[in-house]
């Protein structure tokens, strides 16, 4: 017959006795990190058109995401990533081809928001809060003045000036 000893010792929890079927943070990280990385410039058309969920953007061959985002009822992962690709076009010091993404489709709206929040707190992406993901850019946002941190790091190329320079430097055709 076993001795009646210290109850705390007998009831000590060990890892093999822990049951956590809803360990969302751990399962989320495993799921996202096991998905394929896609090039933003080349693979948008392969995505499901109506999926909602979370995604992570990676710069070049970086291991940590530079941005984490979500789509919920209002749109799809493909639409949001297309918006990001458009924002990256015509920038200095970065090309759309420099960015890759991973994504997960998530059905429940509450879970989409919770997963995005967790991924942001876990990875602490460098572009988060920089103005990159905003629908309203930099100084157009309430309470913001001047260009966003993202716009200062990767300034937009001024299209009118670029067109004028191209026109001025291109050879003139004889009339």
XYZ file of C-alpha atoms in Angstrom:
175
model
C 0.000 0.000 0.000
C 1.476 3.416 -1.012
C 2.471 5.806 1.728
C 0.397 8.895 2.236
C 2.970 11.572 1.648
C 3.003 15.120 0.440
C -0.124 15.701 -1.680
C 1.598 18.448 -3.669
C 4.210 15.962 -4.827
C 1.628 13.376 -5.783
C -0.498 15.860 -7.734
C 2.385 17.636 -9.449
C 1.454 18.244 -13.059
C 3.780 16.817 -15.672
C 3.831 17.554 -19.380
C 2.424 14.151 -20.317
C -0.663 14.826 -18.177
C -1.432 18.218 -19.704
C -4.432 18.190 -22.005
C -4.715 21.367 -24.080
C -6.775 20.592 -27.182
C -7.364 24.287 -27.818
C -3.757 25.464 -27.544
C -4.404 27.979 -30.287
C -1.079 29.855 -30.034
C 1.068 26.737 -30.416
C -1.143 25.210 -33.122
C -1.323 28.531 -34.960
C 2.462 28.933 -35.098
C 2.956 25.347 -36.248
C 0.289 25.697 -38.926
C 1.549 29.029 -40.292
C 5.226 28.094 -40.242
C 4.549 24.783 -41.983
C 2.827 26.429 -44.951
C 4.648 27.213 -48.157
C 6.025 30.687 -48.758
C 4.723 32.348 -51.895
C 6.240 35.273 -53.783
C 3.880 38.217 -53.557
C 4.600 39.278 -57.129
C 3.845 35.870 -58.630
C 1.360 33.785 -56.684
C -1.685 35.919 -55.816
C -3.865 34.327 -58.480
C -3.395 30.903 -56.841
C -5.221 31.940 -53.661
C -8.845 31.126 -52.916
C -10.891 34.178 -53.928
C -13.196 34.308 -50.881
C -10.994 33.099 -48.028
C -10.697 35.068 -44.841
C -7.903 34.554 -42.371
C -4.431 35.723 -41.402
C -1.219 36.213 -43.351
C 2.400 37.119 -42.738
C 4.694 39.038 -45.094
C 8.418 38.307 -45.200
C 11.126 40.506 -46.666
C 13.516 38.740 -49.023
C 14.696 35.559 -47.287
C 14.009 36.758 -43.747
C 12.901 34.256 -41.139
C 10.662 36.662 -39.211
C 7.615 38.331 -40.738
C 7.852 42.070 -41.311
C 4.059 42.429 -41.254
C 1.094 40.387 -40.028
C -2.438 41.097 -41.187
C -5.929 39.687 -41.373
C -9.062 39.779 -43.402
C -12.443 39.108 -41.891
C -15.990 39.611 -43.133
C -15.041 42.571 -45.290
C -12.676 40.864 -47.705
C -10.455 38.006 -48.700
C -6.815 37.177 -48.155
C -6.163 37.519 -51.890
C -7.752 40.993 -52.049
C -5.748 42.261 -49.080
C -2.462 40.861 -50.390
C -3.207 42.454 -53.765
C -3.600 45.810 -51.983
C -0.225 45.285 -50.310
C 1.411 44.401 -53.633
C 0.014 47.608 -55.166
C 1.340 49.654 -52.246
C 4.827 48.189 -52.788
C 4.893 48.969 -56.519
C 6.620 52.214 -57.395
C 8.645 52.446 -54.180
C 12.290 53.188 -53.661
C 14.534 50.627 -51.946
C 12.018 47.774 -52.282
C 10.371 45.725 -55.005
C 7.234 43.592 -54.863
C 9.456 40.684 -55.842
C 11.371 41.161 -52.551
C 8.310 40.126 -50.510
C 6.937 36.662 -49.772
C 3.874 35.611 -47.796
C 2.301 32.748 -45.906
C -1.373 32.547 -45.047
C -4.016 30.532 -43.230
C -7.724 30.462 -44.029
C -9.782 30.690 -40.827
C -13.564 30.384 -40.810
C -14.553 32.003 -37.487
C -14.360 35.813 -37.337
C -13.450 35.924 -33.633
C -10.615 33.502 -34.260
C -9.264 35.557 -37.180
C -8.888 38.587 -34.879
C -7.415 36.529 -32.026
C -4.893 34.865 -34.343
C -3.758 38.176 -35.823
C -3.275 39.657 -32.353
C -1.296 36.631 -31.202
C 0.952 36.582 -34.290
C 1.709 40.290 -33.872
C 2.555 39.869 -30.185
C 4.692 36.795 -30.917
C 6.677 38.061 -33.915
C 6.650 41.850 -33.263
C 6.910 42.577 -37.021
C 8.972 45.644 -37.955
C 6.373 47.085 -40.368
C 3.521 46.766 -37.863
C 2.264 50.224 -36.954
C 4.475 51.810 -39.626
C 1.635 52.883 -41.899
C 2.197 49.999 -44.304
C -1.097 48.195 -43.754
C -3.238 51.282 -43.407
C -5.965 51.907 -45.897
C -5.532 55.628 -45.211
C -1.843 56.510 -45.684
C 0.430 58.519 -43.383
C -0.617 62.109 -42.895
C -4.170 61.347 -44.050
C -4.817 59.333 -40.873
C -6.455 61.099 -37.945
C -3.849 62.509 -35.563
C -0.924 61.865 -37.935
C 1.315 64.478 -39.538
C 3.800 64.017 -42.310
C 4.640 60.790 -44.113
C 4.337 57.471 -42.298
C 7.412 55.571 -41.100
C 6.893 53.131 -43.994
C 6.739 56.002 -46.530
C 9.962 57.470 -45.121
C 11.767 54.113 -45.313
C 10.399 53.229 -48.768
C 9.318 56.518 -50.355
C 6.958 56.424 -53.301
C 8.475 57.292 -56.634
C 6.854 60.457 -57.905
C 5.190 59.339 -61.122
C 4.783 62.784 -62.706
C 8.475 63.602 -62.231
C 9.541 60.164 -63.431
C 7.417 60.517 -66.584
C 8.730 64.040 -67.222
C 12.348 62.863 -66.822
C 11.755 59.907 -69.118
C 10.197 62.172 -71.736
C 13.059 64.690 -71.475
C 15.752 62.017 -71.782
C 14.132 59.967 -74.553
C 15.293 60.693 -78.098
C 12.984 62.963 -80.048
C 11.418 61.530 -83.157
C 11.679 63.628 -86.290
C 8.362 65.128 -87.361
